[in-house]
CSV table of C-alpha atoms and ligand atoms in Angstrom, one decimal:
chain,number,residue,atom,x,y,z
A,1,MET,CA,0.0,-0.1,0.1
A,2,PRO,CA,1.3,3.6,-0.6
A,3,LYS,CA,2.9,5.1,2.2
A,4,GLU,CA,0.7,8.3,2.2
A,5,ASN,CA,-2.5,6.0,2.1
A,6,LEU,CA,-1.3,3.9,5.1
A,7,LYS,CA,-0.7,7.1,7.0
A,8,SER,CA,-4.2,8.3,6.2
A,9,LYS,CA,-5.8,5.1,7.5
A,10,PHE,CA,-3.6,5.4,10.6
A,11,LEU,CA,-5.0,8.9,11.2
A,12,GLY,CA,-8.6,8.0,10.2
A,13,GLY,CA,-8.8,5.1,12.6
A,14,MET,CA,-7.6,7.0,15.5
A,15,ILE,CA,-9.6,10.4,14.9
A,16,GLY,CA,-12.2,8.3,13.6
A,17,ALA,CA,-12.6,6.2,17.3
A,18,ALA,CA,-12.1,9.7,19.0
A,19,ILE,CA,-14.7,11.6,17.1
A,20,GLY,CA,-17.4,8.7,17.5
A,21,ASP,CA,-16.6,8.5,21.0
A,22,ALA,CA,-16.9,12.3,21.8
A,23,VAL,CA,-20.3,12.6,19.3
A,24,GLY,CA,-21.9,9.4,21.0
A,25,GLY,CA,-20.8,10.5,24.4
A,26,LEU,CA,-23.4,13.3,24.2
A,27,PHE,CA,-26.1,10.7,24.1
A,28,GLU,CA,-24.5,7.8,26.2
A,29,GLY,CA,-27.5,6.0,28.1
A,30,ARG,CA,-30.3,7.2,26.3
A,31,TRP,CA,-32.8,5.1,24.2
A,32,LYS,CA,-34.7,6.2,21.1
A,33,ILE,CA,-32.5,9.3,19.5
A,34,ALA,CA,-34.0,11.0,16.4
A,35,LEU,CA,-31.5,12.0,13.9
A,36,GLU,CA,-32.3,15.5,13.9
A,37,GLU,CA,-31.6,15.9,17.6
A,38,ILE,CA,-28.3,14.5,17.1
A,39,SER,CA,-27.4,17.0,14.5
A,40,THR,CA,-28.6,19.8,16.5
A,41,ARG,CA,-27.1,18.6,19.5
A,42,ILE,CA,-23.7,18.3,17.7
A,43,GLN,CA,-23.9,21.9,16.4
A,44,GLU,CA,-24.6,23.3,20.0
A,45,GLU,CA,-21.5,21.8,21.5
A,46,PRO,CA,-18.4,24.4,21.3
A,47,MET,CA,-16.2,21.3,21.9
A,48,LEU,CA,-16.7,17.6,21.2
A,49,ARG,CA,-15.3,16.4,24.8
A,50,TYR,CA,-14.2,12.5,24.5
A,51,THR,CA,-14.9,9.9,27.2
A,52,ASP,CA,-12.6,6.9,29.0
A,53,ASP,CA,-12.9,5.2,25.4
A,54,THR,CA,-10.6,7.8,23.8
A,55,GLN,CA,-8.6,8.5,27.0
A,56,MET,CA,-7.6,4.7,27.2
A,57,THR,CA,-7.0,4.5,23.3
A,58,ILE,CA,-4.7,7.3,23.7
A,59,GLY,CA,-2.8,5.3,26.3
A,60,VAL,CA,-2.6,2.3,24.1
A,61,ALA,CA,-1.1,4.1,21.2
A,62,GLU,CA,1.3,5.9,23.7
A,63,SER,CA,2.4,2.8,25.2
A,64,ILE,CA,3.0,0.9,21.8
A,65,ILE,CA,4.9,3.7,20.5
A,66,ARG,CA,7.2,3.8,23.7
A,67,ASN,CA,8.0,0.2,23.5
A,68,LYS,CA,7.6,-0.4,19.7
A,69,ARG,CA,5.4,-3.3,20.7
A,70,LEU,CA,2.4,-4.2,23.2
A,71,ASP,CA,3.8,-4.4,26.6
A,72,PRO,CA,1.0,-5.2,29.2
A,73,ASP,CA,3.1,-4.0,32.2
A,74,ASP,CA,3.7,-0.7,30.7
A,75,LEU,CA,0.0,-0.5,29.3
A,76,ILE,CA,-1.1,-0.8,32.7
A,77,LYS,CA,1.0,1.8,34.1
A,78,THR,CA,0.0,4.1,31.3
A,79,PHE,CA,-3.6,3.6,31.8
A,80,ILE,CA,-3.0,4.6,35.7
A,81,GLU,CA,-1.1,7.7,34.7
A,82,ASN,CA,-3.7,8.8,32.3
A,83,PHE,CA,-6.5,8.0,34.5
A,84,GLU,CA,-9.1,10.9,34.8
A,85,ALA,CA,-12.4,10.0,36.7
A,86,SER,CA,-14.3,12.6,35.1
A,87,ARG,CA,-14.1,10.6,31.7
A,88,GLY,CA,-16.6,8.2,33.0
A,89,TYR,CA,-14.8,4.9,33.2
A,90,GLY,CA,-16.5,1.5,33.6
A,91,TRP,CA,-16.9,-0.2,37.5
A,92,GLY,CA,-14.8,-3.2,36.8
A,93,THR,CA,-11.9,-0.7,35.1
A,94,ILE,CA,-11.9,1.6,38.0
A,95,ARG,CA,-11.3,-1.3,40.5
A,96,VAL,CA,-8.4,-2.9,38.6
A,97,LEU,CA,-6.6,0.5,38.0
A,98,ARG,CA,-7.1,1.5,41.9
A,99,ARG,CA,-6.0,-2.0,43.3
A,100,VAL,CA,-2.9,-2.0,40.6
A,101,LYS,CA,-2.0,1.4,41.6
A,102,ARG,CA,-1.8,0.4,45.3
A,103,GLY,CA,0.6,-2.1,44.2
A,104,GLU,CA,-1.4,-5.4,43.3
A,105,ASN,CA,-0.6,-7.3,40.3
A,106,TRP,CA,-2.9,-7.0,37.3
A,107,ARG,CA,-2.7,-10.5,36.5
A,108,ASP,CA,-4.4,-11.3,39.9
A,109,VAL,CA,-6.8,-8.3,40.2
A,110,SER,CA,-8.2,-8.7,36.5
A,111,ARG,CA,-9.0,-12.2,37.3
A,112,GLU,CA,-10.5,-11.5,40.6
A,113,ILE,CA,-13.3,-9.0,39.6
A,114,PHE,CA,-16.7,-9.7,38.9
A,115,GLY,CA,-16.7,-12.4,41.6
A,116,GLY,CA,-13.4,-14.3,40.1
A,117,LYS,CA,-14.8,-14.4,36.5
A,118,GLY,CA,-13.3,-11.3,35.2
A,119,SER,CA,-14.6,-8.4,33.2
A,120,PHE,CA,-16.5,-9.1,29.9
A,121,GLY,CA,-17.3,-5.6,29.6
A,122,ASN,CA,-16.5,-3.7,26.4
A,123,GLY,CA,-13.7,-1.5,27.7
A,124,ALA,CA,-11.2,-3.9,26.1
A,125,ALA,CA,-12.6,-3.7,22.6
A,126,MET,CA,-13.2,0.1,22.8
A,127,ARG,CA,-9.6,1.1,23.1
A,128,VAL,CA,-8.1,-1.5,20.8
A,129,SER,CA,-7.9,0.1,17.5
A,130,PRO,CA,-4.0,1.2,17.8
A,131,VAL,CA,-3.4,-2.6,18.1
A,132,GLY,CA,-5.6,-3.2,14.9
A,133,LEU,CA,-3.5,-0.4,13.1
A,134,PHE,CA,-0.1,-1.2,14.3
A,135,TYR,CA,-0.5,-5.0,13.7
A,136,TYR,CA,-2.6,-4.5,10.6
A,137,ASP,CA,-0.2,-6.8,8.5
A,138,ASP,CA,0.5,-9.6,10.9
A,139,PRO,CA,-2.6,-11.3,12.0
A,140,GLU,CA,-0.8,-13.8,14.5
A,141,ARG,CA,0.8,-11.0,16.2
A,142,LEU,CA,-2.4,-9.0,16.1
A,143,VAL,CA,-4.4,-11.6,18.0
A,144,THR,CA,-1.7,-12.1,20.7
A,145,ALA,CA,-1.3,-8.5,21.3
A,146,ALA,CA,-5.0,-7.8,21.2
A,147,LYS,CA,-5.3,-10.5,23.9
A,148,LEU,CA,-2.6,-9.0,26.1
A,149,SER,CA,-4.0,-5.6,25.9
A,150,SER,CA,-7.5,-6.9,27.0
A,151,LEU,CA,-6.1,-8.9,29.8
A,152,VAL,CA,-4.7,-6.1,31.8
A,153,THR,CA,-8.3,-5.3,32.8
A,154,HIS,CA,-10.6,-7.7,31.0
A,155,SER,CA,-9.6,-11.4,31.6
A,156,HIS,CA,-13.3,-13.1,30.8
A,157,PRO,CA,-12.8,-14.7,27.5
A,158,LEU,CA,-15.8,-12.9,26.1
A,159,GLY,CA,-14.1,-9.6,27.0
A,160,VAL,CA,-10.7,-10.9,25.4
A,161,GLU,CA,-12.9,-12.0,22.2
A,162,GLY,CA,-14.5,-8.7,21.9
A,163,ALA,CA,-11.1,-7.1,21.6
A,164,VAL,CA,-9.8,-9.5,19.4
A,165,ILE,CA,-12.8,-9.4,16.9
A,166,GLN,CA,-12.6,-5.8,16.9
A,167,ALA,CA,-8.9,-5.3,16.3
A,168,TYR,CA,-9.1,-7.9,13.5
A,169,SER,CA,-11.7,-6.0,11.8
A,170,VAL,CA,-9.6,-2.8,12.2
A,171,SER,CA,-6.8,-4.5,10.5
A,172,THR,CA,-9.0,-5.7,7.6
A,173,ALA,CA,-10.4,-2.1,7.3
A,174,VAL,CA,-6.8,-0.7,7.1
A,175,LYS,CA,-5.8,-3.6,4.2
A,176,SER,CA,-8.9,-2.8,2.2
A,177,ASP,CA,-8.8,-0.2,-0.6
A,178,PRO,CA,-11.5,2.5,-0.1
A,179,ARG,CA,-11.7,2.8,-4.0
A,180,GLU,CA,-13.2,-0.6,-4.1
A,181,ASP,CA,-16.4,-2.0,-2.3
A,182,PHE,CA,-15.6,-3.1,1.3
A,183,ARG,CA,-15.7,-6.9,1.3
A,184,GLY,CA,-18.0,-7.5,4.0
A,185,GLU,CA,-18.7,-11.1,3.4
A,186,THR,CA,-14.9,-12.0,3.6
A,187,LEU,CA,-14.7,-10.2,7.1
A,188,LEU,CA,-17.8,-11.9,8.4
A,189,ASP,CA,-16.5,-15.2,7.1
A,190,ASP,CA,-13.2,-14.7,8.7
A,191,LEU,CA,-14.3,-13.9,12.0
A,192,VAL,CA,-17.0,-16.5,12.2
A,193,ASP,CA,-14.7,-19.3,10.9
A,194,ARG,CA,-11.4,-18.3,12.3
A,195,ILE,CA,-11.5,-15.3,14.8
A,196,ALA,CA,-14.7,-15.9,17.0
A,197,LYS,CA,-14.4,-18.8,19.5
A,198,THR,CA,-17.6,-18.8,21.2
A,199,GLU,CA,-21.4,-19.5,20.0
A,200,VAL,CA,-22.1,-16.1,21.5
A,201,PHE,CA,-20.2,-14.2,19.3
A,202,LYS,CA,-20.6,-16.6,16.3
A,203,SER,CA,-24.3,-16.4,16.2
A,204,LYS,CA,-24.5,-12.6,16.6
A,205,LEU,CA,-22.0,-12.2,13.6
A,206,GLN,CA,-24.2,-14.6,11.5
A,207,ALA,CA,-27.1,-12.4,12.6
A,208,VAL,CA,-25.1,-9.3,11.3
A,209,ARG,CA,-25.3,-11.0,7.8
A,210,GLU,CA,-29.1,-11.6,8.1
A,211,LEU,CA,-29.9,-8.1,9.4
A,212,LEU,CA,-27.9,-6.5,6.6
A,213,ALA,CA,-29.4,-8.6,4.1
A,214,LYS,CA,-33.0,-7.9,5.2
A,215,GLY,CA,-32.6,-4.2,6.0
A,216,ALA,CA,-33.7,-4.7,9.4
A,217,SER,CA,-35.2,-1.9,11.6
A,218,ARG,CA,-33.2,-0.2,14.2
A,219,GLY,CA,-35.4,-1.9,17.0
A,220,GLU,CA,-34.6,-5.4,15.5
A,221,VAL,CA,-30.9,-4.6,15.5
A,222,VAL,CA,-30.9,-3.6,19.1
A,223,LYS,CA,-33.1,-6.6,19.8
A,224,ARG,CA,-30.8,-9.1,18.2
A,225,LEU,CA,-27.4,-7.7,18.7
A,226,GLY,CA,-27.8,-5.6,21.6
A,227,ASN,CA,-26.4,-2.0,22.4
A,228,GLY,CA,-24.9,-2.5,25.8
A,229,ALA,CA,-21.9,-2.3,27.7
A,230,GLU,CA,-21.0,-5.9,27.5
A,231,ALA,CA,-18.5,-6.8,24.8
A,232,PHE,CA,-20.8,-9.2,23.0
A,233,ASN,CA,-23.6,-6.6,22.9
A,234,SER,CA,-21.7,-3.9,21.1
A,235,VAL,CA,-18.7,-5.2,19.3
A,236,PRO,CA,-21.0,-7.2,16.6
A,237,THR,CA,-23.5,-4.2,16.5
A,238,ALA,CA,-20.5,-1.8,15.5
A,239,ILE,CA,-19.7,-4.4,13.0
A,240,TYR,CA,-23.0,-4.2,11.7
A,241,VAL,CA,-23.3,-0.5,11.6
A,242,PHE,CA,-19.9,-0.2,9.9
A,243,LEU,CA,-21.0,-2.7,7.3
A,244,LYS,CA,-24.3,-0.9,6.6
A,245,ASN,CA,-22.5,2.5,5.9
A,246,THR,CA,-19.1,1.6,4.5
A,247,ARG,CA,-19.1,4.5,2.1
A,248,ASN,CA,-19.9,7.5,4.6
A,249,PHE,CA,-18.2,8.1,7.7
A,250,ARG,CA,-20.7,10.6,8.9
A,251,ALA,CA,-23.7,8.7,8.2
A,252,ALA,CA,-22.1,5.6,10.0
A,253,ILE,CA,-21.5,7.6,13.2
A,254,LEU,CA,-25.2,9.3,13.2
A,255,ASP,CA,-26.7,5.5,12.6
A,256,SER,CA,-24.6,3.9,15.7
A,257,VAL,CA,-26.0,6.9,17.7
A,258,CYS,CA,-29.5,6.4,16.7
A,259,LEU,CA,-29.3,2.9,18.0
A,260,GLY,CA,-29.0,4.2,21.7
A,261,GLY,CA,-27.7,2.7,24.6
A,262,ASP,CA,-23.8,2.6,24.9
A,263,THR,CA,-23.8,5.3,22.3
A,264,ASP,CA,-20.0,6.6,22.8
A,265,THR,CA,-18.3,3.2,22.6
A,266,ILE,CA,-20.5,1.8,19.6
A,267,ALA,CA,-19.8,5.0,17.7
A,268,SER,CA,-16.3,5.0,18.7
A,269,MET,CA,-15.7,1.3,17.3
A,270,VAL,CA,-17.4,2.5,14.3
A,271,GLY,CA,-15.3,5.3,13.9
A,272,ALA,CA,-12.2,3.4,14.2
A,273,LEU,CA,-13.8,0.9,11.4
A,274,SER,CA,-14.8,3.6,9.2
A,275,GLY,CA,-11.8,5.6,9.4
A,276,SER,CA,-9.3,2.9,9.2
A,277,TYR,CA,-11.1,2.0,5.8
A,278,LEU,CA,-12.0,5.6,4.4
A,279,GLY,CA,-8.7,7.4,5.6
A,280,PHE,CA,-8.6,10.7,7.3
A,281,GLN,CA,-9.9,12.7,4.7
A,282,ALA,CA,-13.3,11.0,5.2
A,283,ILE,CA,-14.0,12.5,8.5
A,284,PRO,CA,-16.0,15.7,8.3
A,285,GLU,CA,-13.5,18.6,8.9
A,286,GLU,CA,-15.9,20.4,11.3
A,287,TRP,CA,-16.0,17.6,13.7
A,288,PHE,CA,-12.4,17.2,13.7
A,289,ARG,CA,-11.9,21.0,14.1
A,290,ARG,CA,-14.1,20.9,17.5
A,291,LEU,CA,-12.6,17.5,18.8
A,292,GLU,CA,-11.0,17.9,22.3
A,293,ASP,CA,-7.3,17.4,21.9
A,294,GLY,CA,-7.5,16.7,18.0
A,295,GLU,CA,-4.1,17.8,17.1
A,296,TYR,CA,-2.6,15.7,19.9
A,297,ILE,CA,-4.3,12.8,18.7
A,298,ARG,CA,-3.5,13.3,14.9
A,299,GLY,CA,0.3,13.7,16.1
A,300,LEU,CA,0.0,10.4,18.0
A,301,ALA,CA,-1.6,8.3,15.1
A,302,GLU,CA,1.1,9.8,13.0
A,303,THR,CA,3.9,9.0,15.5
A,304,LEU,CA,2.3,5.3,15.4
A,305,TRP,CA,2.3,5.3,11.8
A,306,ARG,CA,6.0,6.5,11.6
A,307,THR,CA,6.9,3.7,14.1
A,308,LYS,CA,5.3,1.2,12.2
A,309,VAL,CA,6.9,2.1,8.9
A,310,SER,CA,10.2,2.3,10.5
A,311,LEU,CA,10.1,-1.1,11.9
A,312,THR,CA,8.7,-2.4,8.7
A,313,HIS,CA,11.9,-1.2,6.9
A,314,CYS,CA,14.3,-2.4,9.5
B,1,LIG,N1,-18.9,3.6,32.3
B,1,LIG,C1,-19.4,4.2,31.3
B,1,LIG,N2,-20.8,4.9,31.6
B,1,LIG,C2,-21.4,5.2,32.7
B,1,LIG,C3,-21.0,6.4,33.4
B,1,LIG,C4,-21.0,7.4,32.3
B,1,LIG,C5,-21.3,9.0,32.8
B,1,LIG,N3,-21.3,9.8,31.7
B,1,LIG,C6,-20.3,9.5,33.9
B,1,LIG,O1,-19.4,10.2,33.5
B,1,LIG,O2,-20.2,8.9,35.1
B,1,LIG,N4,-18.9,4.1,30.1
B,1,LIG,C7,-17.7,3.4,30.0
B,1,LIG,O3,-17.8,1.9,30.5
B,1,LIG,C8,-17.8,1.2,29.4
B,1,LIG,C9,-17.0,0.0,29.2
B,1,LIG,O4,-16.9,-0.5,30.5
B,1,LIG,P1,-15.5,-1.4,30.9
B,1,LIG,O5,-14.3,-0.6,31.0
B,1,LIG,O6,-15.6,-2.6,30.1
B,1,LIG,O7,-15.8,-1.7,32.5
B,1,LIG,P2,-16.8,-3.0,33.3
B,1,LIG,O8,-17.3,-2.6,34.7
B,1,LIG,O9,-15.5,-3.8,33.6
B,1,LIG,O10,-17.7,-3.5,32.4
B,1,LIG,C10,-18.9,-3.0,31.9
B,1,LIG,C11,-20.1,-3.6,32.7
B,1,LIG,O11,-20.6,-5.0,31.8
B,1,LIG,C12,-20.9,-5.8,32.8
B,1,LIG,N5,-19.9,-6.7,33.2
B,1,LIG,C13,-18.7,-7.1,32.9
B,1,LIG,N6,-18.2,-8.2,33.3
B,1,LIG,C14,-19.3,-8.8,33.9
B,1,LIG,C15,-19.2,-10.2,34.6
B,1,LIG,N7,-18.4,-10.9,34.6
B,1,LIG,N8,-20.7,-10.5,35.1
B,1,LIG,C16,-21.6,-9.7,35.0
B,1,LIG,N9,-21.6,-8.5,34.6
B,1,LIG,C17,-20.2,-8.1,33.9
B,1,LIG,C18,-21.2,-4.9,33.9
B,1,LIG,O12,-22.5,-4.3,33.9
B,1,LIG,C19,-20.2,-3.9,34.0
B,1,LIG,O13,-20.5,-2.6,34.8
B,1,LIG,C20,-18.0,1.8,28.2
B,1,LIG,O14,-19.4,2.3,27.7
B,1,LIG,C21,-17.3,3.1,28.4
B,1,LIG,O15,-17.8,4.4,27.7
B,2,LIG,MG1,-17.1,6.3,27.4
B,3,LIG,MG1,-19.7,3.9,26.5
């Protein structure tokens, strides 16, 4: 792939995720949301403020750049240093970060929460886009890195699986030529046949195919795929919204928000997929201009890309 196209995809993936989070964050926890209300509300905001999804995505990118790979011990340290309670973190993630900050090992804490089951929240999937970007050309290392990036806070197999599925989907979006139609069927085949491990995810990914084919209503999509903070109730939903709106970043984000529920996280995962496929130029300029720390995130995405390119040419 030409160097400049890859750079645009790294920028699109990271900025897309942040914009989806910031736009969706205006509506998190709401249910029926009309399209006109979303557009009006976005216009009224002087700045699009991001939430925990982006705060943690920034941490993943910073840590990969520093180590030139995914190092879980450095990653959890970075999450702790970057922690800002006002971003609205999930309960399980707050517990892990607090206990590790006090000196406990993440390997124990991440296993112990939720009655010893670990978290299957979407917190690992929502922040995984830098892993999908950085390892886009190496599926084996991508899966290993996505698992490790999850395990520091989300050790339940379904939480880990959500992160692996989202990272793999981002890597496929990076590799796909935006001048050609996106091969959604191939992505779904890969996910169902090779990447997803459990019936929970496999059956929802099969349902994505069926819902797209029949042009399902928003109500049916939420009923079948979910719109909640659990990985299995949001990762397949994000893939569905992306595949329904592959040609238009703005439409994809607005469509995610209309589904209600965990809007910041679903829109963030959709933004990562859409931006990684279409590239930075597909992101509305006026949304980027008002994104909190937009220039910092753009610089970070560019450094992630430079780091990747320098390693590829070693
Ligand atoms: N936390 C929020 N939003 C609410 C507060 C926002 C408000 N604006 C504010 O400022 O206060 N959003 C963020 O949390 C989600 C990601 O959560 P994460 O990091 O996965 O956390 P957690 O707690 O581990 O999991 C989320 C929920 O999933 C359920 N769950 C997970 N594992 C479970 C298990 N083993 N058994 C049963 N339930 C389990 C729980 O309900 C968890 O609370 C994103 O939406 C992000 O935006
Ligand atoms: Mg959030
Ligand atoms: Mg959320």
